[in-house]
Amino acid sequence: MKALAVFPARRAVQVVDHPEPAITSPTGVRLRMLEVGICGTDREIASFQYGTPPPGSEYLVIGHESLGEVVEAGSAVRRVKPGDLVVTMVRRPCPHAECLPCRQGRQDFCSTGDFTERGIKGAHGFATEFVVDDESYMNVVPGALRDVAVLAEPLTIAEKAITQVWQVQSRLPWVAPPGSAGASAHRAVVLGAGPVGLLGAMALVRAGFATTVYSRASGPLDKAGLVASFGASYVAAETATVEQLAERVGNIDLVYEATGAARVSFRMMEVLGSNAVFVFTGVPGRKAPIELDADLIMRNLVLNNQVVFGTVNASRADYEAAIRDLAAFRERWPAALQRLITARHPLGGATQVLLAGPGGIKDVIAIA
Ligand code: BGC
Ligand code: ZN
């Protein structure tokens, strides 16, 4: 079968013939891959800055944002059945007994670093025709979400972040969950208008936050119109400094960073509000060191009771939340949700898409 592969040693990206996988355990499930999304991580792997092939393999089959259809299930499989649409989780636990997160199924918090990630680190991914995995990593998606379900994985990043924001903000007894009477502390700024930022903004709007997306206007896409269509505001970074942004927003209770750019992120941290939370989701590439006003940031962190955390990957609960949210987005903002997927490409044309860089919002490989 065909697979999209990255050869780090040879510095090559190409579609290869890859052996078709077979079910080898009673809880194994075989999927026909329908769609795979391409993100910044994939582009980093395709430029040989990130990613590790499985032991003994010269190449890594990439792809971690996926949608598949069950075509065969092992004898003990209970969670899924042939015909089901599923989104498969990315990360697999490390083998170490002392890693409590992995031993409790929370490999998204793996403490040894020896986890594997399908399509990223030590395990082949989903940009291929068939995949076999254990049912325990699969999440069933309603058939009605067929055309947008490939967005579930990038949305899990926001779901995990928002869950942790509420855990942190449970320190503020007067802050009621958004949507409920007396809700407060719900002014959010999303930094960046790529897929992670836009999906995060949708999730924040749905969670009851007054949400402002702050981003550099890029390309011909009308991001301001898109953002307005799902009930958030848009501020172009070219037209407003972070100080002006903060003036417009009021107390910034939450920053959801989705750029991977340190300079603008730490500038934004300087205007973070009181009792606020700043969440980092972007992974910056190695660049020259930047200058920042560390005294000001430290002073604000202390005097304003601020919390800064980073978050990566996602739990099963986050996948379930993402699938529920996609259904809700589709109900409320069907056109906006569709607009996040700006192009679909055949597997054979995926190499160019990976190497070209993001032209639109989300590029998707349509496999079947
Ligand atoms: C993926 C995560 C993964 C992270 C780090 C992201 O692009 O969505 O699942 O944990 O990269 O490898
Ligand atoms: Zn990703």
Tab-separated table of C-alpha atoms and ligand atoms in Angstrom:
chain	number	residue	atom	x	y	z
A	1	MET	CA	0.000	0.000	0.000
A	2	LYS	CA	1.013	3.648	-0.414
A	3	ALA	CA	2.350	5.724	2.486
A	4	LEU	CA	3.790	9.213	2.875
A	5	ALA	CA	7.281	8.766	4.308
A	6	VAL	CA	10.096	10.948	5.580
A	7	PHE	CA	13.687	9.634	5.346
A	8	PRO	CA	15.699	11.737	7.827
A	9	ALA	CA	19.146	10.332	6.949
A	10	ARG	CA	18.620	10.721	3.189
A	11	ARG	CA	16.728	14.009	3.684
A	12	ALA	CA	13.908	12.832	1.433
A	13	VAL	CA	10.108	12.980	1.565
A	14	GLN	CA	8.263	10.619	-0.755
A	15	VAL	CA	5.319	8.306	-1.227
A	16	VAL	CA	6.569	4.738	-0.676
A	17	ASP	CA	5.253	1.196	-0.880
A	18	HIS	CA	4.717	0.176	2.725
A	19	PRO	CA	3.670	-3.295	3.966
A	20	GLU	CA	-0.029	-3.552	4.738
A	21	PRO	CA	-0.585	-4.147	8.484
A	22	ALA	CA	-2.548	-7.103	9.848
A	23	ILE	CA	-4.390	-7.554	13.156
A	24	THR	CA	-2.143	-9.431	15.590
A	25	SER	CA	-4.075	-9.219	18.875
A	26	PRO	CA	-7.697	-9.869	19.933
A	27	THR	CA	-8.168	-6.148	20.670
A	28	GLY	CA	-6.600	-5.009	17.393
A	29	VAL	CA	-8.608	-3.024	14.842
A	30	ARG	CA	-7.859	-2.426	11.170
A	31	LEU	CA	-8.784	0.944	9.723
A	32	ARG	CA	-9.071	2.227	6.195
A	33	MET	CA	-7.654	5.723	6.446
A	34	LEU	CA	-9.981	8.380	5.080
A	35	GLU	CA	-8.285	11.674	5.892
A	36	VAL	CA	-5.102	12.964	7.484
A	37	GLY	CA	-4.487	16.593	8.457
A	38	ILE	CA	-1.131	18.290	8.051
A	39	CYS	CA	0.155	20.568	10.813
A	40	GLY	CA	3.303	22.472	11.726
A	41	THR	CA	4.721	19.383	13.405
A	42	ASP	CA	4.473	17.473	10.102
A	43	ARG	CA	6.204	20.306	8.270
A	44	GLU	CA	9.007	20.255	10.847
A	45	ILE	CA	9.374	16.508	10.394
A	46	ALA	CA	9.413	16.971	6.620
A	47	SER	CA	12.244	19.474	7.017
A	48	PHE	CA	14.157	16.984	9.202
A	49	GLN	CA	14.105	19.090	12.386
A	50	TYR	CA	11.867	16.726	14.348
A	51	GLY	CA	10.517	13.185	14.191
A	52	THR	CA	12.075	9.736	14.632
A	53	PRO	CA	11.427	6.607	12.539
A	54	PRO	CA	10.562	3.385	14.391
A	55	PRO	CA	13.630	1.354	15.436
A	56	GLY	CA	15.120	-0.419	12.420
A	57	SER	CA	13.220	1.647	9.835
A	58	GLU	CA	14.919	4.038	7.455
A	59	TYR	CA	11.751	6.111	7.192
A	60	LEU	CA	8.854	7.412	9.247
A	61	VAL	CA	5.336	7.243	7.832
A	62	ILE	CA	3.972	10.582	8.979
A	63	GLY	CA	0.449	11.786	9.810
A	64	HIS	CA	-1.082	12.014	13.278
A	65	GLU	CA	-4.304	13.995	12.738
A	66	SER	CA	-6.567	11.355	11.285
A	67	LEU	CA	-9.947	9.927	10.474
A	68	GLY	CA	-10.358	6.243	9.659
A	69	GLU	CA	-13.124	3.735	9.047
A	70	VAL	CA	-13.109	0.387	10.832
A	71	VAL	CA	-12.844	-2.453	8.308
A	72	GLU	CA	-11.968	-5.350	10.626
A	73	ALA	CA	-12.029	-5.924	14.377
A	74	GLY	CA	-10.257	-8.545	16.523
A	75	SER	CA	-12.293	-11.158	18.413
A	76	ALA	CA	-12.267	-9.257	21.747
A	77	VAL	CA	-12.963	-5.765	20.375
A	78	ARG	CA	-15.879	-4.034	22.156
A	79	ARG	CA	-15.472	-0.287	21.594
A	80	VAL	CA	-15.800	-0.211	17.798
A	81	LYS	CA	-17.327	-2.213	14.953
A	82	PRO	CA	-16.821	-2.361	11.182
A	83	GLY	CA	-18.235	0.733	9.504
A	84	ASP	CA	-17.555	3.021	12.489
A	85	LEU	CA	-15.639	6.225	11.896
A	86	VAL	CA	-12.819	6.686	14.393
A	87	VAL	CA	-10.169	9.193	15.375
A	88	THR	CA	-7.117	7.421	16.786
A	89	MET	CA	-5.002	8.897	19.581
A	90	VAL	CA	-1.404	9.857	18.831
A	91	ARG	CA	0.683	8.997	21.894
A	92	ARG	CA	1.475	5.555	23.362
A	93	PRO	CA	2.731	5.042	26.924
A	94	CYS	CA	6.389	4.528	27.844
A	95	PRO	CA	7.329	1.088	29.211
A	96	HIS	CA	8.650	2.193	32.622
A	97	ALA	CA	6.951	0.977	35.798
A	98	GLU	CA	7.885	4.186	37.632
A	99	CYS	CA	6.046	6.409	35.126
A	100	LEU	CA	2.789	6.917	37.010
A	101	PRO	CA	1.153	9.028	34.276
A	102	CYS	CA	1.684	6.331	31.638
A	103	ARG	CA	0.648	3.570	34.016
A	104	GLN	CA	-2.636	5.433	34.556
A	105	GLY	CA	-3.320	5.955	30.861
A	106	ARG	CA	-2.191	9.581	30.986
A	107	GLN	CA	0.762	9.278	28.609
A	108	ASP	CA	0.022	12.882	27.610
A	109	PHE	CA	1.830	13.672	30.899
A	110	CYS	CA	4.585	11.000	30.432
A	111	SER	CA	7.419	11.823	32.815
A	112	THR	CA	10.231	9.743	31.272
A	113	GLY	CA	10.063	11.031	27.694
A	114	ASP	CA	10.158	7.449	26.388
A	115	PHE	CA	6.610	7.589	24.992
A	116	THR	CA	6.064	6.989	21.291
A	117	GLU	CA	3.802	9.041	19.033
A	118	ARG	CA	2.304	7.665	15.842
A	119	GLY	CA	3.567	9.640	12.877
A	120	ILE	CA	6.011	11.627	15.022
A	121	LYS	CA	8.246	9.663	17.358
A	122	GLY	CA	9.248	6.023	17.040
A	123	ALA	CA	6.037	4.732	15.427
A	124	HIS	CA	4.584	4.971	11.928
A	125	GLY	CA	1.669	7.338	11.435
A	126	PHE	CA	-1.600	7.503	9.580
A	127	ALA	CA	-0.788	8.976	6.146
A	128	THR	CA	-1.290	5.620	4.483
A	129	GLU	CA	-4.096	3.391	3.259
A	130	PHE	CA	-4.555	1.000	6.199
A	131	VAL	CA	-3.626	1.191	9.876
A	132	VAL	CA	-3.862	-1.338	12.700
A	133	ASP	CA	-4.033	-0.228	16.317
A	134	ASP	CA	-5.525	-1.242	19.615
A	135	GLU	CA	-9.178	-0.352	20.172
A	136	SER	CA	-8.240	1.404	23.412
A	137	TYR	CA	-6.747	4.290	21.396
A	138	MET	CA	-9.788	4.748	19.164
A	139	ASN	CA	-12.619	7.238	19.546
A	140	VAL	CA	-15.844	6.759	17.612
A	141	VAL	CA	-17.103	9.763	15.655
A	142	PRO	CA	-20.729	10.255	14.542
A	143	GLY	CA	-21.100	9.670	10.795
A	144	ALA	CA	-22.493	13.199	10.386
A	145	LEU	CA	-19.035	14.588	11.216
A	146	ARG	CA	-17.335	12.730	8.332
A	147	ASP	CA	-16.179	15.916	6.584
A	148	VAL	CA	-14.772	17.718	9.654
A	149	ALA	CA	-13.706	14.929	12.032
A	150	VAL	CA	-10.077	15.197	10.911
A	151	LEU	CA	-10.069	18.432	12.963
A	152	ALA	CA	-10.662	16.492	16.191
A	153	GLU	CA	-6.977	15.904	17.007
A	154	PRO	CA	-5.871	19.549	16.719
A	155	LEU	CA	-8.954	20.493	18.762
A	156	THR	CA	-7.866	18.126	21.574
A	157	ILE	CA	-5.022	20.567	22.301
A	158	ALA	CA	-7.579	23.230	23.255
A	159	GLU	CA	-9.730	20.747	25.169
A	160	LYS	CA	-6.818	19.698	27.362
A	161	ALA	CA	-5.859	23.348	27.873
A	162	ILE	CA	-9.374	24.455	28.843
A	163	THR	CA	-9.764	21.572	31.310
A	164	GLN	CA	-6.542	22.650	33.005
A	165	VAL	CA	-7.570	26.324	32.971
A	166	TRP	CA	-10.642	25.386	35.016
A	167	GLN	CA	-8.533	23.276	37.343
A	168	VAL	CA	-6.235	26.265	37.898
A	169	GLN	CA	-9.093	28.733	38.231
A	170	SER	CA	-10.863	26.596	40.798
A	171	ARG	CA	-8.429	28.517	43.064
A	172	LEU	CA	-10.780	31.515	42.557
A	173	PRO	CA	-13.955	30.525	44.391
A	174	TRP	CA	-15.974	33.401	42.866
A	175	VAL	CA	-15.270	32.298	39.312
A	176	ALA	CA	-18.217	30.252	38.187
A	177	PRO	CA	-17.838	28.007	35.150
A	178	PRO	CA	-18.594	29.974	31.987
A	179	GLY	CA	-22.166	29.982	30.857
A	180	SER	CA	-23.471	29.759	34.405
A	181	ALA	CA	-25.031	32.653	36.332
A	182	GLY	CA	-22.411	34.900	37.880
A	183	ALA	CA	-19.760	33.752	35.488
A	184	SER	CA	-16.735	36.031	35.427
A	185	ALA	CA	-13.051	36.049	34.495
A	186	HIS	CA	-13.912	34.997	30.992
A	187	ARG	CA	-12.061	37.308	28.694
A	188	ALA	CA	-9.718	35.320	26.499
A	189	VAL	CA	-7.105	36.276	23.931
A	190	VAL	CA	-6.036	33.703	21.376
A	191	LEU	CA	-2.610	34.335	19.967
A	192	GLY	CA	-2.417	33.124	16.368
A	193	ALA	CA	-5.012	32.299	13.727
A	194	GLY	CA	-3.768	28.966	12.391
A	195	PRO	CA	-5.837	25.796	12.901
A	196	VAL	CA	-4.895	25.387	16.580
A	197	GLY	CA	-5.712	29.038	17.297
A	198	LEU	CA	-8.992	29.082	15.379
A	199	LEU	CA	-10.209	25.768	16.807
A	200	GLY	CA	-9.152	26.982	20.258
A	201	ALA	CA	-11.075	30.220	19.715
A	202	MET	CA	-14.202	28.271	18.750
A	203	ALA	CA	-13.848	26.100	21.854
A	204	LEU	CA	-13.408	29.187	24.041
A	205	VAL	CA	-16.463	30.914	22.548
A	206	ARG	CA	-18.475	27.771	23.137
A	207	ALA	CA	-17.136	27.598	26.701
A	208	GLY	CA	-18.515	31.101	27.295
A	209	PHE	CA	-15.379	33.241	26.919
A	210	ALA	CA	-15.503	36.656	25.263
A	211	THR	CA	-12.733	35.783	22.825
A	212	THR	CA	-10.368	37.967	20.816
A	213	VAL	CA	-8.021	36.479	18.232
A	214	TYR	CA	-4.775	38.459	17.865
A	215	SER	CA	-2.751	37.559	14.807
A	216	ARG	CA	-0.693	38.837	11.946
A	217	ALA	CA	-2.934	39.180	8.906
A	218	SER	CA	-1.511	36.607	6.523
A	219	GLY	CA	-2.394	35.918	2.916
A	220	PRO	CA	-5.661	36.534	1.151
A	221	LEU	CA	-7.909	34.725	3.660
A	222	ASP	CA	-10.457	36.912	5.443
A	223	LYS	CA	-9.601	35.750	8.957
A	224	ALA	CA	-11.410	38.700	10.546
A	225	GLY	CA	-14.626	37.725	8.797
A	226	LEU	CA	-14.142	34.079	9.676
A	227	VAL	CA	-13.498	34.845	13.341
A	228	ALA	CA	-16.502	37.212	13.520
A	229	SER	CA	-18.722	34.525	11.993
A	230	PHE	CA	-18.287	32.330	15.062
A	231	GLY	CA	-18.705	35.095	17.597
A	232	ALA	CA	-15.129	36.121	18.405
A	233	SER	CA	-13.346	39.410	17.665
A	234	TYR	CA	-10.262	39.776	15.521
A	235	VAL	CA	-7.427	42.223	16.050
A	236	ALA	CA	-4.646	42.341	13.458
A	237	ALA	CA	-1.231	42.569	15.092
A	238	GLU	CA	-0.183	45.103	12.434
A	239	THR	CA	-2.843	47.541	13.613
A	240	ALA	CA	-2.622	47.250	17.413
A	241	THR	CA	0.182	46.766	19.929
A	242	VAL	CA	-0.363	44.311	22.767
A	243	GLU	CA	-0.990	47.310	25.043
A	244	GLN	CA	-3.729	48.586	22.721
A	245	LEU	CA	-5.154	45.086	22.568
A	246	ALA	CA	-5.265	44.893	26.374
A	247	GLU	CA	-6.973	48.280	26.487
A	248	ARG	CA	-9.687	47.034	24.156
A	249	VAL	CA	-10.190	43.701	25.880
A	250	GLY	CA	-10.098	44.783	29.524
A	251	ASN	CA	-8.640	42.381	32.090
A	252	ILE	CA	-7.174	39.550	29.991
A	253	ASP	CA	-8.164	36.499	32.049
A	254	LEU	CA	-6.726	33.925	29.686
A	255	VAL	CA	-4.189	33.857	26.887
A	256	TYR	CA	-4.247	30.791	24.665
A	257	GLU	CA	-0.979	30.866	22.740
A	258	ALA	CA	-1.041	29.107	19.354
A	259	THR	CA	1.833	30.622	17.377
A	260	GLY	CA	5.042	28.992	18.556
A	261	ALA	CA	6.518	32.507	18.480
A	262	ALA	CA	8.313	33.470	21.690
A	263	ARG	CA	8.674	37.193	21.090
A	264	VAL	CA	4.996	38.075	20.711
A	265	SER	CA	4.067	35.556	23.425
A	266	PHE	CA	6.258	37.115	26.079
A	267	ARG	CA	5.161	40.590	24.988
A	268	MET	CA	1.599	39.416	25.517
A	269	MET	CA	2.527	38.063	28.941
A	270	GLU	CA	3.430	41.631	29.935
A	271	VAL	CA	-0.232	42.670	29.563
A	272	LEU	CA	-1.793	39.565	31.146
A	273	GLY	CA	-4.538	40.518	33.614
A	274	SER	CA	-4.859	39.881	37.314
A	275	ASN	CA	-5.580	36.316	38.491
A	276	ALA	CA	-5.102	35.254	34.895
A	277	VAL	CA	-3.752	32.174	33.152
A	278	PHE	CA	-1.389	32.027	30.181
A	279	VAL	CA	-1.318	28.751	28.254
A	280	PHE	CA	1.460	27.877	25.824
A	281	THR	CA	0.710	25.308	23.093
A	282	GLY	CA	3.239	26.235	20.390
A	283	VAL	CA	6.604	24.551	19.982
A	284	PRO	CA	9.112	27.152	18.766
A	285	GLY	CA	11.927	26.178	16.455
A	286	ARG	CA	15.483	26.984	17.534
A	287	LYS	CA	16.092	30.650	16.849
A	288	ALA	CA	18.392	33.356	18.154
A	289	PRO	CA	17.723	34.329	21.796
A	290	ILE	CA	15.297	37.227	22.290
A	291	GLU	CA	15.344	40.043	24.801
A	292	LEU	CA	12.466	40.295	27.217
A	293	ASP	CA	11.550	42.396	30.219
A	294	ALA	CA	11.911	39.600	32.738
A	295	ASP	CA	11.611	41.871	35.785
A	296	LEU	CA	8.292	43.238	34.573
A	297	ILE	CA	6.980	39.765	33.787
A	298	MET	CA	8.122	38.356	37.126
A	299	ARG	CA	6.679	41.305	39.004
A	300	ASN	CA	3.306	40.873	37.279
A	301	LEU	CA	3.286	37.131	37.854
A	302	VAL	CA	3.685	37.654	41.583
A	303	LEU	CA	1.650	40.794	42.174
A	304	ASN	CA	-1.201	39.608	39.924
A	305	ASN	CA	-1.374	35.939	40.966
A	306	GLN	CA	-0.779	34.765	37.411
A	307	VAL	CA	-0.262	31.197	36.283
A	308	VAL	CA	1.683	30.190	33.167
A	309	PHE	CA	1.638	26.623	31.903
A	310	GLY	CA	2.453	24.652	28.790
A	311	THR	CA	0.392	21.763	27.498
A	312	VAL	CA	0.982	19.000	24.966
A	313	ASN	CA	-0.933	16.064	23.551
A	314	ALA	CA	-4.264	14.941	25.007
A	315	SER	CA	-6.127	12.306	26.996
A	316	ARG	CA	-9.032	10.168	25.930
A	317	ALA	CA	-11.419	12.549	27.703
A	318	ASP	CA	-10.018	15.402	25.600
A	319	TYR	CA	-10.753	13.442	22.410
A	320	GLU	CA	-14.292	12.836	23.585
A	321	ALA	CA	-14.700	16.543	24.376
A	322	ALA	CA	-13.276	17.468	20.959
A	323	ILE	CA	-15.750	15.211	19.157
A	324	ARG	CA	-18.652	16.682	21.166
A	325	ASP	CA	-17.417	20.211	20.447
A	326	LEU	CA	-17.066	19.540	16.710
A	327	ALA	CA	-20.706	18.455	16.657
A	328	ALA	CA	-21.666	21.646	18.511
A	329	PHE	CA	-19.567	23.858	16.208
A	330	ARG	CA	-21.147	22.264	13.197
A	331	GLU	CA	-24.577	22.991	14.610
A	332	ARG	CA	-23.816	26.651	15.436
A	333	TRP	CA	-21.287	27.675	12.782
A	334	PRO	CA	-21.354	25.118	9.946
A	335	ALA	CA	-19.811	27.449	7.349
A	336	ALA	CA	-17.009	28.658	9.624
A	337	LEU	CA	-16.102	25.104	10.571
A	338	GLN	CA	-15.936	24.021	6.918
A	339	ARG	CA	-13.765	27.014	6.101
A	340	LEU	CA	-11.021	25.748	8.415
A	341	ILE	CA	-10.261	23.010	5.880
A	342	THR	CA	-8.874	25.056	3.001
A	343	ALA	CA	-7.634	22.268	0.725
A	344	ARG	CA	-7.821	18.529	0.217
A	345	HIS	CA	-5.036	16.767	-1.661
A	346	PRO	CA	-4.548	13.202	-2.912
A	347	LEU	CA	-1.896	11.103	-1.140
A	348	GLY	CA	0.194	11.253	-4.313
A	349	GLY	CA	0.318	15.060	-4.132
A	350	ALA	CA	1.050	15.268	-0.419
A	351	THR	CA	4.823	15.654	-0.744
A	352	GLN	CA	4.514	19.084	-2.367
A	353	VAL	CA	1.959	20.217	0.212
A	354	LEU	CA	4.305	19.287	3.057
A	355	LEU	CA	7.235	21.078	1.512
A	356	ALA	CA	5.259	24.128	0.377
A	357	GLY	CA	4.261	25.335	3.833
A	358	PRO	CA	0.802	26.415	4.934
A	359	GLY	CA	-1.012	28.383	2.248
A	360	GLY	CA	-4.464	28.325	3.804
A	361	ILE	CA	-5.638	27.108	7.206
A	362	LYS	CA	-5.773	23.302	7.305
A	363	ASP	CA	-4.439	21.146	4.476
A	364	VAL	CA	-5.921	17.679	4.458
A	365	ILE	CA	-4.815	14.557	2.606
A	366	ALA	CA	-7.902	12.760	1.355
A	367	ILE	CA	-6.901	9.104	1.142
A	368	ALA	CA	-10.181	7.297	0.543
B	1	BGC	C1	0.608	16.696	18.143
B	1	BGC	C2	0.678	16.090	19.531
B	1	BGC	C3	2.103	15.753	19.904
B	1	BGC	C4	2.982	16.965	19.713
B	1	BGC	C5	4.432	16.720	20.085
B	1	BGC	C6	1.578	17.822	18.003
B	1	BGC	O1	1.550	18.280	16.687
B	1	BGC	O2	-0.676	17.166	17.863
B	1	BGC	O3	-0.125	14.940	19.585
B	1	BGC	O4	2.152	15.297	21.237
B	1	BGC	O5	2.887	17.411	18.380
B	1	BGC	O6	5.064	15.728	19.330
B	2	ZN	ZN	-0.409	18.080	15.346
